[in-house]
């Protein structure tokens, strides 16, 4: 009898520690560039809509690649697929560091996205190593590793920006370094968690197709959970991917300032996913967590949309514009930058304080929803198809992330910065109305 089959309520931290460490290092690389990417694109004359297209490129490619790699991990094991996906991420970051045109930014995200099964494969490894009673806690710790990455990544980005004179290329190469470290960790520390044999022979008979996704959507419990994953991420994906553009145009905050907000949100997510998700799951159940997550996300996004357009007290329009233009080997003309910055005559504290308060329910919802939904999906799946179902879940997530920045970028450019965030909040309010009826209590 394997560990995840034993009827224990205690999580084996020693077994999942390598997985958590790998996710943490992977997320360090990703979170280092998250606050920068929209500003990176703005340097090369990108409008909010074009920035939305760039942000959509990675999840769109991941939508294609993740379910295929998820099925391959069921067949060949988690470790080789994890290494392959990490090598693709490393290559994408290297290309990002050398990018001196907008199309190279796009190519770097295509490469990273096509191989981007890191997180879904790690989630499958967690499912291999847990049982139904400990799975939510295990997936919650993966989320805590997300939070740790989102805390330390922006800190590292802040340090690199300060030391390099706002050189975005240096930040990209730093992300590549952490990606390389994750490859080493997987190669020499991570032990295979998936037992090859009878279960995987079932998987081998099935190749991923959109028909397989449609079949999963027709399954009563799993189908609704996949739809929920898709629509909540439509709302939340734009928030994540255009947040730094919002803070730039609304509050006059540059990449270093926005990194500080990511640190605050990451600390809060650590507390929620590392300590509270497991406890709440046992006490209240995953259904309760999902309802809580949807409602708090709605409040957070609507609160963000209502942030007063008052730049931070230290805002200096000329300095922020110089930061966008760059100080390194790649420098552009300020006249080529098409992003409108706020006037500095109305500086004050109200805008940033309001945004900080609104960010807390948004971080709570984001920290709770993903592990709770994926836990319910794994509990509704056969053991032989856990990797496949999590791969399809990742595909739905990535498809939403691909659509959201396009939709939000359009609204941002033509209707103003607050509109997409308010729209996302309304989508979540609709989900909040229907979710309690659609997820039955006996599904716990």
CSV table of C-alpha atoms in Angstrom, one decimal:
chain,number,residue,atom,x,y,z
A,1,UNK,CA,0.0,0.0,0.0
A,2,UNK,CA,1.5,3.3,-1.0
A,3,UNK,CA,1.5,6.4,1.2
A,4,UNK,CA,-1.3,8.2,-0.5
A,5,UNK,CA,-3.5,5.2,-0.1
A,6,UNK,CA,-3.1,5.0,3.7
A,7,UNK,CA,-6.0,6.2,5.8
A,8,UNK,CA,-4.1,8.9,7.6
A,9,UNK,CA,-5.0,12.6,8.2
A,10,UNK,CA,-1.4,13.7,8.5
A,11,UNK,CA,0.4,15.1,5.6
A,12,UNK,CA,3.9,13.6,4.9
A,13,UNK,CA,5.9,16.9,4.7
A,14,UNK,CA,9.2,15.1,4.0
A,15,UNK,CA,7.8,13.5,0.9
A,16,UNK,CA,6.3,16.7,-0.6
A,17,UNK,CA,9.1,19.0,0.5
A,18,UNK,CA,11.1,18.6,-2.8
A,19,UNK,CA,7.9,19.4,-4.8
A,20,UNK,CA,7.2,22.5,-2.7
A,21,UNK,CA,10.8,23.7,-3.1
A,22,UNK,CA,10.8,23.2,-6.9
A,23,UNK,CA,7.5,25.2,-7.2
A,24,UNK,CA,9.0,27.9,-5.0
A,25,UNK,CA,12.1,28.3,-7.2
A,26,UNK,CA,10.0,28.1,-10.4
A,27,UNK,CA,7.7,30.9,-9.1
A,28,UNK,CA,10.7,33.0,-8.1
A,29,UNK,CA,11.7,33.2,-11.8
A,30,UNK,CA,8.2,33.9,-12.9
A,31,UNK,CA,7.3,36.5,-10.3
A,32,UNK,CA,10.5,38.4,-10.9
A,33,UNK,CA,9.2,39.4,-14.4
A,34,UNK,CA,5.5,39.7,-13.6
A,35,UNK,CA,5.6,43.4,-12.5
A,36,UNK,CA,7.9,44.2,-15.4
A,37,UNK,CA,6.4,42.6,-18.5
A,38,UNK,CA,3.7,45.2,-19.2
A,39,UNK,CA,6.2,48.0,-18.7
A,40,UNK,CA,8.8,46.1,-20.8
A,41,UNK,CA,6.2,46.0,-23.7
A,42,UNK,CA,5.4,49.7,-23.2
A,43,UNK,CA,9.0,50.5,-23.8
A,44,UNK,CA,8.6,49.2,-27.3
A,45,UNK,CA,5.6,51.4,-28.2
A,46,UNK,CA,2.9,48.8,-27.1
A,47,UNK,CA,-0.6,50.1,-26.3
A,48,UNK,CA,-2.7,48.6,-23.5
A,49,UNK,CA,-4.4,46.3,-26.1
A,50,UNK,CA,-1.0,45.1,-27.5
A,51,UNK,CA,0.1,44.5,-23.9
A,52,UNK,CA,-3.0,42.4,-23.4
A,53,UNK,CA,-2.1,40.4,-26.5
A,54,UNK,CA,1.4,39.8,-25.1
A,55,UNK,CA,0.1,38.7,-21.8
A,56,UNK,CA,-2.3,36.3,-23.6
A,57,UNK,CA,0.5,34.7,-25.5
A,58,UNK,CA,1.9,32.6,-22.6
A,59,UNK,CA,-1.4,31.2,-21.4
A,60,UNK,CA,-2.6,30.5,-24.9
A,61,UNK,CA,0.5,28.4,-25.6
A,62,UNK,CA,0.1,26.8,-22.2
A,63,UNK,CA,-3.5,25.9,-23.1
A,64,UNK,CA,-2.1,23.9,-26.0
A,65,UNK,CA,0.9,22.4,-24.2
A,66,UNK,CA,-0.2,21.7,-20.6
A,67,UNK,CA,-2.8,19.0,-21.1
A,68,UNK,CA,-0.6,17.1,-23.5
A,69,UNK,CA,2.3,17.2,-21.0
A,70,UNK,CA,-0.1,16.3,-18.3
A,71,UNK,CA,-1.1,13.1,-20.1
A,72,UNK,CA,2.6,12.4,-20.9
A,73,UNK,CA,3.3,12.7,-17.1
A,74,UNK,CA,0.7,10.0,-16.5
A,75,UNK,CA,2.4,7.8,-19.0
A,76,UNK,CA,6.1,8.4,-18.5
A,77,UNK,CA,6.2,9.9,-14.9
A,78,UNK,CA,6.2,13.4,-13.4
A,79,UNK,CA,10.0,13.9,-13.3
A,80,UNK,CA,11.0,13.8,-17.0
A,81,UNK,CA,8.0,16.0,-18.0
A,82,UNK,CA,8.9,18.4,-15.3
A,83,UNK,CA,12.5,18.7,-16.4
A,84,UNK,CA,11.4,19.2,-20.1
A,85,UNK,CA,9.0,22.0,-19.1
A,86,UNK,CA,11.6,23.7,-17.0
A,87,UNK,CA,14.1,23.7,-19.8
A,88,UNK,CA,11.6,25.5,-22.0
A,89,UNK,CA,11.0,28.1,-19.3
A,90,UNK,CA,14.8,28.6,-19.0
A,91,UNK,CA,15.1,29.2,-22.7
A,92,UNK,CA,12.2,31.6,-22.7
A,93,UNK,CA,13.8,33.8,-20.0
A,94,UNK,CA,17.1,33.8,-21.8
A,95,UNK,CA,15.5,35.0,-25.0
A,96,UNK,CA,13.6,37.6,-23.0
A,97,UNK,CA,16.9,39.0,-21.7
A,98,UNK,CA,18.2,39.4,-25.2
A,99,UNK,CA,15.0,40.9,-26.6
A,100,UNK,CA,15.4,44.3,-28.2
A,101,UNK,CA,12.1,44.4,-30.2
A,102,UNK,CA,8.5,43.6,-29.4
A,103,UNK,CA,8.3,40.5,-31.5
A,104,UNK,CA,11.2,38.9,-29.5
A,105,UNK,CA,9.2,39.5,-26.4
A,106,UNK,CA,6.3,37.6,-28.0
A,107,UNK,CA,8.6,34.7,-29.1
A,108,UNK,CA,10.0,34.4,-25.6
A,109,UNK,CA,6.5,34.0,-24.2
A,110,UNK,CA,5.6,31.4,-26.9
A,111,UNK,CA,8.5,29.2,-26.0
A,112,UNK,CA,7.8,29.4,-22.3
A,113,UNK,CA,4.1,28.8,-22.7
A,114,UNK,CA,4.4,25.7,-24.9
A,115,UNK,CA,6.5,24.0,-22.3
A,116,UNK,CA,4.7,25.5,-19.3
A,117,UNK,CA,3.5,22.4,-17.5
A,118,UNK,CA,5.6,23.0,-14.4
A,119,UNK,CA,2.8,23.8,-12.0
A,120,UNK,CA,0.2,21.3,-13.3
A,121,UNK,CA,2.8,18.5,-13.2
A,122,UNK,CA,3.8,19.5,-9.6
A,123,UNK,CA,0.1,19.4,-8.6
A,124,UNK,CA,-0.2,15.9,-10.1
A,125,UNK,CA,2.9,14.9,-8.0
A,126,UNK,CA,1.2,16.3,-4.9
A,127,UNK,CA,-1.9,14.3,-5.7
A,128,UNK,CA,0.3,11.2,-6.1
A,129,UNK,CA,1.6,11.8,-2.6
A,130,UNK,CA,-1.6,12.6,-0.7
A,131,UNK,CA,-5.0,11.1,0.0
A,132,UNK,CA,-8.4,12.7,0.0
A,133,UNK,CA,-8.1,14.0,3.5
A,134,UNK,CA,-4.7,15.6,3.0
A,135,UNK,CA,-4.9,16.7,-0.7
A,136,UNK,CA,-6.3,20.1,-0.1
A,137,UNK,CA,-3.6,20.9,2.5
A,138,UNK,CA,-0.9,19.6,0.1
A,139,UNK,CA,-2.3,21.7,-2.8
A,140,UNK,CA,-2.6,24.6,-0.4
A,141,UNK,CA,1.2,24.3,0.4
A,142,UNK,CA,1.8,24.5,-3.4
A,143,UNK,CA,-0.1,27.7,-3.2
A,144,UNK,CA,2.0,28.8,-0.3
A,145,UNK,CA,5.1,28.2,-2.4
A,146,UNK,CA,3.3,30.5,-5.0
A,147,UNK,CA,3.0,33.1,-2.2
A,148,UNK,CA,6.6,32.7,-1.1
A,149,UNK,CA,7.7,33.1,-4.8
A,150,UNK,CA,5.5,36.2,-5.2
A,151,UNK,CA,7.1,37.7,-2.0
A,152,UNK,CA,10.7,37.0,-2.7
A,153,UNK,CA,10.5,37.4,-6.5
A,154,UNK,CA,9.4,41.1,-6.4
A,155,UNK,CA,12.0,41.7,-3.7
A,156,UNK,CA,14.7,40.3,-5.9
A,157,UNK,CA,13.4,42.3,-8.9
A,158,UNK,CA,13.5,45.5,-6.8
A,159,UNK,CA,17.1,44.8,-5.8
A,160,UNK,CA,18.2,44.0,-9.4
A,161,UNK,CA,16.5,47.1,-10.8
A,162,UNK,CA,18.1,49.3,-8.2
A,163,UNK,CA,21.6,47.8,-8.7
A,164,UNK,CA,21.4,47.8,-12.5
A,165,UNK,CA,19.9,51.2,-13.1
A,166,UNK,CA,16.4,50.0,-14.1
A,167,UNK,CA,17.9,47.4,-16.6
A,168,UNK,CA,15.0,45.1,-17.5
A,169,UNK,CA,17.4,42.7,-19.2
A,170,UNK,CA,19.2,42.1,-15.9
A,171,UNK,CA,15.9,41.1,-14.3
A,172,UNK,CA,15.2,38.6,-17.1
A,173,UNK,CA,18.6,37.0,-16.8
A,174,UNK,CA,18.0,36.7,-13.0
A,175,UNK,CA,14.8,34.9,-13.7
A,176,UNK,CA,16.7,32.6,-16.0
A,177,UNK,CA,19.1,31.8,-13.2
A,178,UNK,CA,16.4,30.7,-10.9
A,179,UNK,CA,14.9,28.6,-13.7
A,180,UNK,CA,18.2,26.8,-14.1
A,181,UNK,CA,18.3,26.2,-10.3
A,182,UNK,CA,14.9,24.5,-10.6
A,183,UNK,CA,16.2,22.2,-13.3
A,184,UNK,CA,19.0,21.1,-11.0
A,185,UNK,CA,16.6,20.6,-8.1
A,186,UNK,CA,14.3,18.4,-10.2
A,187,UNK,CA,17.2,16.4,-11.6
A,188,UNK,CA,19.0,15.6,-8.4
A,189,UNK,CA,16.5,15.9,-5.5
A,190,UNK,CA,13.0,15.1,-6.8
A,191,UNK,CA,11.9,11.5,-6.6
A,192,UNK,CA,9.4,10.1,-9.0
A,193,UNK,CA,5.9,10.0,-7.4
A,194,UNK,CA,3.9,8.3,-10.2
A,195,UNK,CA,4.0,4.5,-10.3
A,196,UNK,CA,4.2,3.3,-13.8
A,197,UNK,CA,2.1,0.2,-14.5
A,198,UNK,CA,-1.5,-0.8,-14.7
A,199,UNK,CA,-3.1,2.6,-14.2
A,200,UNK,CA,-0.9,4.2,-16.9
A,201,UNK,CA,-1.8,1.6,-19.5
A,202,UNK,CA,-5.3,3.1,-19.4
A,203,UNK,CA,-3.8,6.5,-19.9
A,204,UNK,CA,-1.7,5.3,-22.8
A,205,UNK,CA,-4.8,4.3,-24.7
A,206,UNK,CA,-6.0,7.9,-24.6
A,207,UNK,CA,-4.3,10.8,-26.3
A,208,UNK,CA,-5.3,14.3,-25.4
A,209,UNK,CA,-7.8,15.9,-27.7
A,210,UNK,CA,-10.4,18.6,-27.5
A,211,UNK,CA,-12.9,15.8,-27.4
A,212,UNK,CA,-11.3,14.6,-24.2
A,213,UNK,CA,-11.8,18.0,-22.8
A,214,UNK,CA,-15.5,18.0,-23.9
A,215,UNK,CA,-15.9,14.6,-22.3
A,216,UNK,CA,-14.6,15.9,-19.0
A,217,UNK,CA,-16.9,19.0,-19.2
A,218,UNK,CA,-19.9,16.6,-19.6
A,219,UNK,CA,-19.1,14.9,-16.3
A,220,UNK,CA,-21.5,16.3,-13.6
A,221,UNK,CA,-19.1,17.4,-10.9
A,222,UNK,CA,-15.8,17.8,-12.8
A,223,UNK,CA,-17.6,19.6,-15.6
A,224,UNK,CA,-18.9,22.4,-13.4
A,225,UNK,CA,-15.6,22.7,-11.5
A,226,UNK,CA,-13.8,23.1,-14.8
A,227,UNK,CA,-16.3,25.8,-15.9
A,228,UNK,CA,-15.9,27.5,-12.6
A,229,UNK,CA,-12.1,27.5,-13.0
A,230,UNK,CA,-12.5,29.1,-16.4
A,231,UNK,CA,-14.8,31.9,-15.5
A,232,UNK,CA,-13.3,32.9,-12.2
A,233,UNK,CA,-9.9,33.1,-14.0
A,234,UNK,CA,-11.4,35.2,-16.8
A,235,UNK,CA,-12.2,37.7,-14.0
A,236,UNK,CA,-9.0,37.3,-12.0
A,237,UNK,CA,-6.6,36.8,-14.9
A,238,UNK,CA,-6.9,40.3,-16.2
A,239,UNK,CA,-6.5,41.6,-12.6
A,240,UNK,CA,-3.2,39.7,-12.3
A,241,UNK,CA,-1.8,40.5,-15.8
A,242,UNK,CA,-2.7,44.2,-16.1
A,243,UNK,CA,-2.3,45.1,-12.4
A,244,UNK,CA,1.1,46.8,-13.0
A,245,UNK,CA,-0.3,48.8,-15.9
A,246,UNK,CA,-3.2,49.9,-13.7
A,247,UNK,CA,-0.9,51.1,-10.9
A,248,UNK,CA,1.3,52.9,-13.4
A,249,UNK,CA,-1.6,54.8,-15.1
A,250,UNK,CA,-3.8,55.3,-12.0
A,251,UNK,CA,-1.2,55.9,-9.3
A,252,UNK,CA,2.0,56.7,-11.1
A,253,UNK,CA,3.8,53.6,-9.6
A,254,UNK,CA,6.8,52.2,-11.4
A,255,UNK,CA,8.0,48.6,-11.4
A,256,UNK,CA,9.8,48.9,-8.1
A,257,UNK,CA,6.7,50.4,-6.4
A,258,UNK,CA,4.4,47.7,-7.8
A,259,UNK,CA,6.8,45.0,-6.7
A,260,UNK,CA,6.1,46.2,-3.1
A,261,UNK,CA,2.4,45.6,-3.6
A,262,UNK,CA,3.1,42.1,-4.9
A,263,UNK,CA,5.1,41.5,-1.7
A,264,UNK,CA,2.2,42.5,0.5
A,265,UNK,CA,-0.2,40.2,-1.5
A,266,UNK,CA,2.3,37.3,-1.4
A,267,UNK,CA,2.7,37.5,2.4
A,268,UNK,CA,-1.1,37.4,2.8
A,269,UNK,CA,-1.3,34.4,0.4
A,270,UNK,CA,1.3,32.6,2.4
A,271,UNK,CA,-0.8,33.0,5.6
A,272,UNK,CA,-4.0,31.9,3.8
A,273,UNK,CA,-2.6,28.9,1.8
A,274,UNK,CA,0.1,27.8,4.2
A,275,UNK,CA,-1.9,27.9,7.4
A,276,UNK,CA,-5.6,28.5,6.8
A,277,UNK,CA,-6.6,26.5,3.7
A,278,UNK,CA,-5.9,23.1,5.2
A,279,UNK,CA,-7.6,24.0,8.5
A,280,UNK,CA,-10.7,25.5,6.7
A,281,UNK,CA,-10.9,22.5,4.3
A,282,UNK,CA,-11.1,20.1,7.2
A,283,UNK,CA,-13.5,22.3,9.3
A,284,UNK,CA,-15.8,23.7,6.5
A,285,UNK,CA,-15.0,21.7,3.4
A,286,UNK,CA,-13.9,22.6,-0.1
A,287,UNK,CA,-17.4,23.8,-1.1
A,288,UNK,CA,-17.3,26.5,1.6
A,289,UNK,CA,-13.8,27.5,0.5
A,290,UNK,CA,-14.9,28.0,-3.1
A,291,UNK,CA,-17.9,30.1,-2.1
A,292,UNK,CA,-15.6,32.2,0.2
A,293,UNK,CA,-13.1,32.7,-2.6
A,294,UNK,CA,-15.6,33.8,-5.2
A,295,UNK,CA,-17.2,36.4,-2.9
A,296,UNK,CA,-14.0,37.9,-1.6
A,297,UNK,CA,-12.5,38.1,-5.2
A,298,UNK,CA,-15.6,40.0,-6.3
A,299,UNK,CA,-15.1,42.5,-3.4
A,300,UNK,CA,-11.4,42.9,-4.2
A,301,UNK,CA,-11.8,43.5,-7.9
A,302,UNK,CA,-14.7,46.0,-7.5
A,303,UNK,CA,-12.7,47.8,-4.8
A,304,UNK,CA,-9.7,48.0,-7.1
A,305,UNK,CA,-11.8,49.5,-9.8
A,306,UNK,CA,-12.9,52.2,-7.4
A,307,UNK,CA,-9.4,53.2,-6.5
A,308,UNK,CA,-9.2,57.0,-6.5
A,309,UNK,CA,-6.9,58.4,-9.3
A,310,UNK,CA,-4.5,60.0,-6.8
A,311,UNK,CA,-0.8,59.4,-7.6
A,312,UNK,CA,1.4,58.3,-4.7
A,313,UNK,CA,3.1,61.1,-2.8
A,314,UNK,CA,6.6,60.3,-4.2
A,315,UNK,CA,5.4,60.2,-7.8
A,316,UNK,CA,7.6,62.1,-10.3
A,317,UNK,CA,6.3,62.0,-13.8
A,318,UNK,CA,9.6,62.7,-15.5
A,319,UNK,CA,11.5,60.1,-13.5
A,320,UNK,CA,8.9,57.4,-14.2
A,321,UNK,CA,9.0,58.2,-17.9
A,322,UNK,CA,12.8,57.9,-17.9
A,323,UNK,CA,12.4,54.5,-16.1
A,324,UNK,CA,10.2,53.3,-18.9
A,325,UNK,CA,12.6,54.5,-21.6
A,326,UNK,CA,15.4,52.6,-19.9
A,327,UNK,CA,19.0,53.2,-18.8
A,328,UNK,CA,20.7,50.2,-20.1
A,329,UNK,CA,22.0,49.1,-23.5
A,330,UNK,CA,18.5,49.2,-24.9
A,331,UNK,CA,17.0,52.7,-24.7
A,332,UNK,CA,14.0,54.1,-26.5
A,333,UNK,CA,12.7,57.5,-27.2
A,334,UNK,CA,10.2,58.8,-24.7
A,335,UNK,CA,8.1,60.0,-27.6
A,336,UNK,CA,7.6,56.4,-28.7
A,337,UNK,CA,6.0,55.4,-25.4
A,338,UNK,CA,2.2,55.4,-25.8
A,339,UNK,CA,1.1,54.9,-22.2
A,340,UNK,CA,-0.5,57.9,-20.5
A,341,UNK,CA,0.9,58.8,-17.1
A,342,UNK,CA,-1.1,60.7,-14.5
A,343,UNK,CA,-0.5,64.4,-13.6
A,344,UNK,CA,1.5,64.9,-10.4
A,345,UNK,CA,-0.4,67.9,-9.1
A,346,UNK,CA,-2.9,65.8,-7.1
A,347,UNK,CA,-0.5,63.5,-5.3
A,348,UNK,CA,-1.6,62.0,-2.0
A,349,UNK,CA,-2.0,58.8,0.2
A,350,UNK,CA,-5.7,58.0,-0.5
A,351,UNK,CA,-5.1,56.1,-3.7
A,352,UNK,CA,-2.4,53.8,-2.4
A,353,UNK,CA,-4.2,53.1,0.9
A,354,UNK,CA,-7.4,52.3,-0.9
A,355,UNK,CA,-5.7,49.9,-3.2
A,356,UNK,CA,-3.9,48.1,-0.4
A,357,UNK,CA,-7.2,47.6,1.4
A,358,UNK,CA,-8.9,46.3,-1.8
A,359,UNK,CA,-5.9,44.0,-2.5
A,360,UNK,CA,-6.5,42.0,0.7
A,361,UNK,CA,-9.9,40.4,-0.2
A,362,UNK,CA,-8.6,39.9,-3.8
A,363,UNK,CA,-5.5,38.0,-2.4
A,364,UNK,CA,-7.7,36.0,0.0
A,365,UNK,CA,-10.0,34.9,-2.9
A,366,UNK,CA,-7.1,34.1,-5.2
A,367,UNK,CA,-5.3,32.2,-2.4
A,368,UNK,CA,-8.3,30.0,-1.6
A,369,UNK,CA,-10.0,29.3,-4.9
A,370,UNK,CA,-7.3,27.5,-6.9
A,371,UNK,CA,-6.3,24.8,-4.4
A,372,UNK,CA,-10.0,24.2,-3.4
A,373,UNK,CA,-11.2,23.8,-6.9
A,374,UNK,CA,-8.3,21.5,-7.9
A,375,UNK,CA,-8.8,19.5,-4.8
A,376,UNK,CA,-12.4,18.8,-5.6
A,377,UNK,CA,-11.4,17.9,-9.2
A,378,UNK,CA,-8.9,15.3,-7.9
A,379,UNK,CA,-11.4,13.8,-5.4
A,380,UNK,CA,-13.9,13.4,-8.3
A,381,UNK,CA,-11.3,11.6,-10.6
A,382,UNK,CA,-9.9,8.1,-10.8
A,383,UNK,CA,-6.3,7.8,-9.7
A,384,UNK,CA,-5.2,6.8,-13.1
A,385,UNK,CA,-6.5,10.1,-14.6
A,386,UNK,CA,-5.5,12.6,-12.0
A,387,UNK,CA,-2.7,14.1,-14.1
A,388,UNK,CA,-5.0,14.3,-17.1
A,389,UNK,CA,-7.7,16.0,-15.2
A,390,UNK,CA,-5.3,18.5,-13.6
A,391,UNK,CA,-3.9,19.0,-17.1
A,392,UNK,CA,-7.4,19.9,-18.4
A,393,UNK,CA,-7.9,22.1,-15.4
A,394,UNK,CA,-4.7,23.9,-16.2
A,395,UNK,CA,-5.9,24.2,-19.8
A,396,UNK,CA,-9.1,25.9,-18.8
A,397,UNK,CA,-7.1,28.1,-16.5
A,398,UNK,CA,-4.7,29.0,-19.3
A,399,UNK,CA,-7.5,29.5,-21.8
A,400,UNK,CA,-9.1,32.0,-19.4
A,401,UNK,CA,-5.7,33.7,-18.9
A,402,UNK,CA,-5.4,34.0,-22.7
A,403,UNK,CA,-8.8,35.6,-23.1
A,404,UNK,CA,-8.8,37.8,-20.1
A,405,UNK,CA,-5.9,40.1,-21.1
A,406,UNK,CA,-7.3,40.6,-24.6
A,407,UNK,CA,-10.7,41.5,-23.2
A,408,UNK,CA,-9.3,43.6,-20.4
A,409,UNK,CA,-6.7,45.3,-22.6
A,410,UNK,CA,-9.5,46.3,-25.0
A,411,UNK,CA,-11.6,47.7,-22.1
A,412,UNK,CA,-8.5,49.4,-20.6
A,413,UNK,CA,-7.6,51.1,-23.8
A,414,UNK,CA,-11.0,52.3,-25.0
A,415,UNK,CA,-13.0,52.7,-21.8
A,416,UNK,CA,-10.4,53.5,-19.1
A,417,UNK,CA,-8.3,51.7,-16.5
A,418,UNK,CA,-11.1,51.0,-13.9
A,419,UNK,CA,-13.6,49.4,-16.3
A,420,UNK,CA,-12.0,45.9,-16.8
A,421,UNK,CA,-11.5,45.4,-13.1
A,422,UNK,CA,-15.1,46.4,-12.4
A,423,UNK,CA,-16.3,44.0,-15.1
A,424,UNK,CA,-14.3,41.2,-13.5
A,425,UNK,CA,-15.9,41.9,-10.2
A,426,UNK,CA,-19.4,41.7,-11.8
A,427,UNK,CA,-18.5,38.3,-13.4
A,428,UNK,CA,-17.5,37.0,-9.9
A,429,UNK,CA,-20.7,38.3,-8.4
A,430,UNK,CA,-22.7,36.2,-10.9
A,431,UNK,CA,-20.6,33.2,-10.0
A,432,UNK,CA,-21.2,33.8,-6.3
A,433,UNK,CA,-25.0,33.6,-6.9
A,434,UNK,CA,-24.9,30.3,-8.8
A,435,UNK,CA,-22.0,28.4,-7.1
A,436,UNK,CA,-23.8,27.4,-3.8
A,437,UNK,CA,-26.5,25.7,-5.9
A,438,UNK,CA,-24.2,24.1,-8.4
A,439,UNK,CA,-21.8,22.4,-6.0
A,440,UNK,CA,-23.8,20.0,-3.8
A,441,UNK,CA,-22.9,19.6,-0.2
A,442,UNK,CA,-22.6,15.9,-0.5
A,443,UNK,CA,-19.8,16.5,-3.1
A,444,UNK,CA,-17.4,17.0,-0.2
